[in-house]
Amino acid sequence: MLDPKLLRESPDTVRAAIAKKHLNIDLEAIQSLDEQWRSQLAQVETLRAQQKSVNGEMAGLAKGSPEFMAKVGEMKSLKTELKELEGGLKETESAWQEAMLSLPNLPHASVPEGKTDADHVVAATHGDVNAVSADAQAHWEIPGFENLFDFARGAKTTGAGFPYYVGDGARIVRALIHFFLDEAGTAGYTEVNPPIFVNADSATATGQLPDKEGQMYETVIDQLYAVPTAEVPLTNFFRDEIIPEADLPVRRCAYTPCFRREAGSYGKDVRGLNRLHQFDKVELLKWVHPSQSYDELEALRNDAENLLKKLELPYRVLLMCGGDLGFAQAKKYDLEVWSGGQERWLEVSSCSNFEAFQARRARIRFRNTDGKPELVHTLNGSGLAVPRVLAALLENNLQADGTVKLPAVLVPYFGRDTLRFA
RNA sequence: GGAGAGAUGGCAGAGUGGUCGAAUGCGUCUGACUCGAAAUCAGAUUUACCGGCAACGGUAACGGGGGUUCGAAUCCCUCUCUCUCCGCCA
């Protein structure tokens, strides 16, 4: 959520931000709701003040005395009026709140203009794309692929996009998760094993609701949401809390399975391991002092990049343009790994600074040097998403004998230096 | 899942219809005393929103929501959570 004061004091800033994100929002309607809400609030508060003062007088009167009864009569009509006004206020307030939730975060000044993925700025590239064998094949075409990654039986059991990982397939997933968590720990992130179902308040705090409701799996009876990313339970750890300033920055990581309905996806995007309804991911998260958040974003990106470097995978870093920024993000880098068999880039990490947007919704604060609570900035990034990293490993490292040579860092985790499909 | 008890400020813990944003203790901060410290004494010590350049003023908040009443921390309903007992269970 944006600071309501910002909308009052400099609506043009908000208007420009909406334009940069290429969203269509009726700002005037929200502004007039805001004015209406404030004027109704003033009316209600005036009446309440009146009620309060008369109630004080009545406390000193004998119950049932004529003076007392006269006041009761007087207050009865005030009560009726107040109730009516309060009803109107409540209505306006919930409309106002809903409208405020529909306002996206402001993009940072360094975010490039643009509407589509063609407008992203390549911030860095690493590794040699051409070093990958020219006859590399898409991972789902590798002979024996379905022995390790059984989509057919997953579809039978659950549905499309819920594969079984079998044998070396399960083992490599476990090795990657373990590797990612160990690296995050070394980089200073405290490991957390969070709940993987969250309630609506939590999903709202991080911005999944109301914006992306249709993307989450929801339980019927208890109305809980399966987490689309560990970001949700991790960020909500400090919801409604004040973190001691000395503790900042707080850095944490978590592995969770992630669940996404991915409604509307199709074609080559969803082949094989490219896009799944359930996948494994390690998430990195930071709660930082507002003055540090952009430095911390660079550090976060660096932490994620280091993983790809150690895995010896070619990748590039994109600075996302305004039109492709998420609803809640102020600035975002995507890390994309080169998939030699598909000859395309696959997104494996997204590192974002949310500034105070999530913190305001979640009321996560610290006490500043004046002793006043102030909103923290939150950042998060994948470190990393397993299936696409795995896809790149399978494609880029496939050897002539049909096995996959694993990077040295994974060997201790996997137990062998090659992965076999049979 | 069943039965019962409970939820009050940073913590502990009073308050069962009016003058209660809330006693008291602890903690924290400031001052006094002291060479300094401890002890002691005095004072201060929530948050959010609205209005205001500000000083300041107003309103709200006793787990959440709703109700009764002229008036609710206090009475009623409901939800959530915690505890005790029973049941079930990795």
PDB file of N, CA and C (backbone and C1' of nucleotides) in Angstrom, chain B residues 65-83:
ATOM      1  P     G B  65     -12.168  -4.943  15.522  1.00  0.00           P
ATOM      2  O5'   G B  65     -13.452  -5.748  15.022  1.00  0.00           O
ATOM      3  C5'   G B  65     -13.665  -5.965  13.630  1.00  0.00           C
ATOM      4  C4'   G B  65     -14.895  -6.803  13.418  1.00  0.00           C
ATOM      5  C3'   G B  65     -16.203  -6.227  13.915  1.00  0.00           C
ATOM      6  O3'   G B  65     -16.747  -5.260  13.039  1.00  0.00           O
ATOM      7  C1'   G B  65     -16.059  -8.473  14.573  1.00  0.00           C
ATOM      8  P     G B  66     -17.660  -4.100  13.669  1.00  0.00           P
ATOM      9  O5'   G B  66     -18.954  -4.873  14.188  1.00  0.00           O
ATOM     10  C5'   G B  66     -20.019  -5.170  13.293  1.00  0.00           C
ATOM     11  C4'   G B  66     -21.018  -6.080  13.946  1.00  0.00           C
ATOM     12  C3'   G B  66     -21.964  -5.458  14.950  1.00  0.00           C
ATOM     13  O3'   G B  66     -23.008  -4.706  14.350  1.00  0.00           O
ATOM     14  C1'   G B  66     -21.187  -7.508  15.797  1.00  0.00           C
ATOM     15  P     G B  67     -23.564  -3.437  15.154  1.00  0.00           P
ATOM     16  O5'   G B  67     -24.347  -4.064  16.392  1.00  0.00           O
ATOM     17  C5'   G B  67     -25.528  -4.820  16.167  1.00  0.00           C
ATOM     18  C4'   G B  67     -25.976  -5.501  17.429  1.00  0.00           C
ATOM     19  C3'   G B  67     -26.507  -4.596  18.533  1.00  0.00           C
ATOM     20  O3'   G B  67     -27.830  -4.162  18.286  1.00  0.00           O
ATOM     21  C1'   G B  67     -25.109  -6.262  19.467  1.00  0.00           C
ATOM     22  P     U B  68     -28.342  -2.805  18.924  1.00  0.00           P
ATOM     23  O5'   U B  68     -28.460  -3.149  20.473  1.00  0.00           O
ATOM     24  C5'   U B  68     -29.460  -4.036  20.943  1.00  0.00           C
ATOM     25  C4'   U B  68     -29.381  -4.167  22.446  1.00  0.00           C
ATOM     26  C3'   U B  68     -29.459  -2.843  23.199  1.00  0.00           C
ATOM     27  O3'   U B  68     -30.802  -2.413  23.365  1.00  0.00           O
ATOM     28  C1'   U B  68     -27.681  -4.148  24.059  1.00  0.00           C
ATOM     29  P     U B  69     -31.179  -0.909  23.027  1.00  0.00           P
ATOM     30  O5'   U B  69     -30.418  -0.089  24.153  1.00  0.00           O
ATOM     31  C5'   U B  69     -30.759  -0.264  25.524  1.00  0.00           C
ATOM     32  C4'   U B  69     -29.798   0.480  26.399  1.00  0.00           C
ATOM     33  C3'   U B  69     -29.559   1.934  26.010  1.00  0.00           C
ATOM     34  O3'   U B  69     -30.591   2.784  26.469  1.00  0.00           O
ATOM     35  C1'   U B  69     -27.490   0.878  26.467  1.00  0.00           C
ATOM     36  P     C B  70     -31.133   3.912  25.509  1.00  0.00           P
ATOM     37  O5'   C B  70     -29.941   4.965  25.507  1.00  0.00           O
ATOM     38  C5'   C B  70     -29.943   6.051  24.577  1.00  0.00           C
ATOM     39  C4'   C B  70     -28.876   7.034  24.974  1.00  0.00           C
ATOM     40  C3'   C B  70     -27.517   6.416  25.240  1.00  0.00           C
ATOM     41  O3'   C B  70     -26.787   6.224  24.044  1.00  0.00           O
ATOM     42  C1'   C B  70     -28.055   7.878  27.010  1.00  0.00           C
ATOM     43  P     G B  71     -26.014   4.850  23.877  1.00  0.00           P
ATOM     44  O5'   G B  71     -24.890   4.967  24.995  1.00  0.00           O
ATOM     45  C5'   G B  71     -23.815   5.891  24.821  1.00  0.00           C
ATOM     46  C4'   G B  71     -22.932   5.896  26.036  1.00  0.00           C
ATOM     47  C3'   G B  71     -22.288   4.565  26.382  1.00  0.00           C
ATOM     48  O3'   G B  71     -21.146   4.332  25.603  1.00  0.00           O
ATOM     49  C1'   G B  71     -23.176   5.557  28.326  1.00  0.00           C
ATOM     50  P     A B  72     -20.758   2.811  25.248  1.00  0.00           P
ATOM     51  O5'   A B  72     -20.362   2.158  26.652  1.00  0.00           O
ATOM     52  C5'   A B  72     -19.203   2.570  27.376  1.00  0.00           C
ATOM     53  C4'   A B  72     -18.414   1.342  27.791  1.00  0.00           C
ATOM     54  C3'   A B  72     -17.746   0.616  26.631  1.00  0.00           C
ATOM     55  O3'   A B  72     -16.561  -0.019  27.107  1.00  0.00           O
ATOM     56  C1'   A B  72     -19.288  -0.814  27.641  1.00  0.00           C
ATOM     57  P     A B  73     -15.180   0.767  27.102  1.00  0.00           P
ATOM     58  O5'   A B  73     -14.128  -0.364  27.467  1.00  0.00           O
ATOM     59  C5'   A B  73     -13.884  -1.428  26.557  1.00  0.00           C
ATOM     60  C4'   A B  73     -13.381  -2.641  27.295  1.00  0.00           C
ATOM     61  C3'   A B  73     -14.455  -3.390  28.078  1.00  0.00           C
ATOM     62  O3'   A B  73     -15.072  -4.354  27.276  1.00  0.00           O
ATOM     63  C1'   A B  73     -12.563  -2.981  29.455  1.00  0.00           C
ATOM     64  P     U B  74     -16.603  -4.728  27.418  1.00  0.00           P
ATOM     65  O5'   U B  74     -16.818  -5.065  28.954  1.00  0.00           O
ATOM     66  C5'   U B  74     -16.352  -6.291  29.527  1.00  0.00           C
ATOM     67  C4'   U B  74     -16.632  -6.260  31.006  1.00  0.00           C
ATOM     68  C3'   U B  74     -18.109  -6.316  31.360  1.00  0.00           C
ATOM     69  O3'   U B  74     -18.339  -7.247  32.405  1.00  0.00           O
ATOM     70  C1'   U B  74     -17.112  -4.374  32.307  1.00  0.00           C
ATOM     71  P     C B  75     -18.757  -8.736  32.028  1.00  0.00           P
ATOM     72  O5'   C B  75     -20.250  -8.538  31.486  1.00  0.00           O
ATOM     73  C5'   C B  75     -21.359  -8.612  32.370  1.00  0.00           C
ATOM     74  C4'   C B  75     -22.646  -8.569  31.569  1.00  0.00           C
ATOM     75  C3'   C B  75     -22.652  -9.407  30.304  1.00  0.00           C
ATOM     76  O3'   C B  75     -22.961 -10.761  30.569  1.00  0.00           O
ATOM     77  C1'   C B  75     -23.485  -7.253  29.804  1.00  0.00           C
ATOM     78  P     C B  76     -22.381 -11.931  29.638  1.00  0.00           P
ATOM     79  O5'   C B  76     -23.308 -11.798  28.351  1.00  0.00           O
ATOM     80  C5'   C B  76     -24.685 -12.104  28.402  1.00  0.00           C
ATOM     81  C4'   C B  76     -25.293 -11.933  27.028  1.00  0.00           C
ATOM     82  C3'   C B  76     -24.572 -12.685  25.918  1.00  0.00           C
ATOM     83  O3'   C B  76     -24.976 -14.042  25.853  1.00  0.00           O
ATOM     84  C1'   C B  76     -24.953 -10.463  25.223  1.00  0.00           C
ATOM     85  P     C B  77     -23.921 -15.137  25.307  1.00  0.00           P
ATOM     86  O5'   C B  77     -23.933 -14.859  23.738  1.00  0.00           O
ATOM     87  C5'   C B  77     -25.092 -15.079  22.962  1.00  0.00           C
ATOM     88  C4'   C B  77     -24.856 -14.654  21.532  1.00  0.00           C
ATOM     89  C3'   C B  77     -23.664 -15.314  20.852  1.00  0.00           C
ATOM     90  O3'   C B  77     -23.965 -16.603  20.363  1.00  0.00           O
ATOM     91  C1'   C B  77     -23.645 -12.982  20.421  1.00  0.00           C
ATOM     92  P     U B  78     -22.806 -17.713  20.322  1.00  0.00           P
ATOM     93  O5'   U B  78     -21.872 -17.181  19.155  1.00  0.00           O
ATOM     94  C5'   U B  78     -22.336 -17.146  17.801  1.00  0.00           C
ATOM     95  C4'   U B  78     -21.332 -16.418  16.946  1.00  0.00           C
ATOM     96  C3'   U B  78     -19.922 -16.987  16.979  1.00  0.00           C
ATOM     97  O3'   U B  78     -19.767 -18.098  16.105  1.00  0.00           O
ATOM     98  C1'   U B  78     -19.829 -14.638  17.242  1.00  0.00           C
ATOM     99  P     C B  79     -18.662 -19.217  16.443  1.00  0.00           P
ATOM    100  O5'   C B  79     -17.328 -18.536  15.889  1.00  0.00           O
ATOM    101  C5'   C B  79     -17.193 -18.247  14.495  1.00  0.00           C
ATOM    102  C4'   C B  79     -15.989 -17.372  14.272  1.00  0.00           C
ATOM    103  C3'   C B  79     -14.673 -17.916  14.819  1.00  0.00           C
ATOM    104  O3'   C B  79     -14.083 -18.856  13.950  1.00  0.00           O
ATOM    105  C1'   C B  79     -14.891 -15.643  15.431  1.00  0.00           C
ATOM    106  P     U B  80     -13.113 -19.980  14.551  1.00  0.00           P
ATOM    107  O5'   U B  80     -11.814 -19.147  14.933  1.00  0.00           O
ATOM    108  C5'   U B  80     -11.006 -18.546  13.919  1.00  0.00           C
ATOM    109  C4'   U B  80      -9.917 -17.717  14.559  1.00  0.00           C
ATOM    110  C3'   U B  80      -9.032 -18.451  15.555  1.00  0.00           C
ATOM    111  O3'   U B  80      -8.016 -19.191  14.909  1.00  0.00           O
ATOM    112  C1'   U B  80      -9.692 -16.382  16.478  1.00  0.00           C
ATOM    113  P     C B  81      -7.521 -20.562  15.558  1.00  0.00           P
ATOM    114  O5'   C B  81      -6.626 -20.062  16.777  1.00  0.00           O
ATOM    115  C5'   C B  81      -5.416 -19.346  16.546  1.00  0.00           C
ATOM    116  C4'   C B  81      -4.961 -18.698  17.828  1.00  0.00           C
ATOM    117  C3'   C B  81      -4.694 -19.645  18.994  1.00  0.00           C
ATOM    118  O3'   C B  81      -3.421 -20.243  18.916  1.00  0.00           O
ATOM    119  C1'   C B  81      -5.993 -17.823  19.747  1.00  0.00           C
ATOM    120  P     U B  82      -3.179 -21.656  19.644  1.00  0.00           P
ATOM    121  O5'   U B  82      -3.127 -21.261  21.186  1.00  0.00           O
ATOM    122  C5'   U B  82      -2.025 -20.532  21.716  1.00  0.00           C
ATOM    123  C4'   U B  82      -2.236 -20.285  23.185  1.00  0.00           C
ATOM    124  C3'   U B  82      -2.495 -21.530  24.025  1.00  0.00           C
ATOM    125  O3'   U B  82      -1.298 -22.200  24.380  1.00  0.00           O
ATOM    126  C1'   U B  82      -4.087 -19.877  24.572  1.00  0.00           C
ATOM    127  P     C B  83      -1.326 -23.773  24.650  1.00  0.00           P
ATOM    128  O5'   C B  83      -2.027 -23.875  26.078  1.00  0.00           O
ATOM    129  C5'   C B  83      -1.380 -23.379  27.250  1.00  0.00           C
ATOM    130  C4'   C B  83      -2.319 -23.462  28.426  1.00  0.00           C
ATOM    131  C3'   C B  83      -2.889 -24.863  28.708  1.00  0.00           C
ATOM    132  O3'   C B  83      -1.989 -25.667  29.434  1.00  0.00           O
ATOM    133  C1'   C B  83      -4.626 -23.268  28.759  1.00  0.00           C
TER     134        C B  83
END
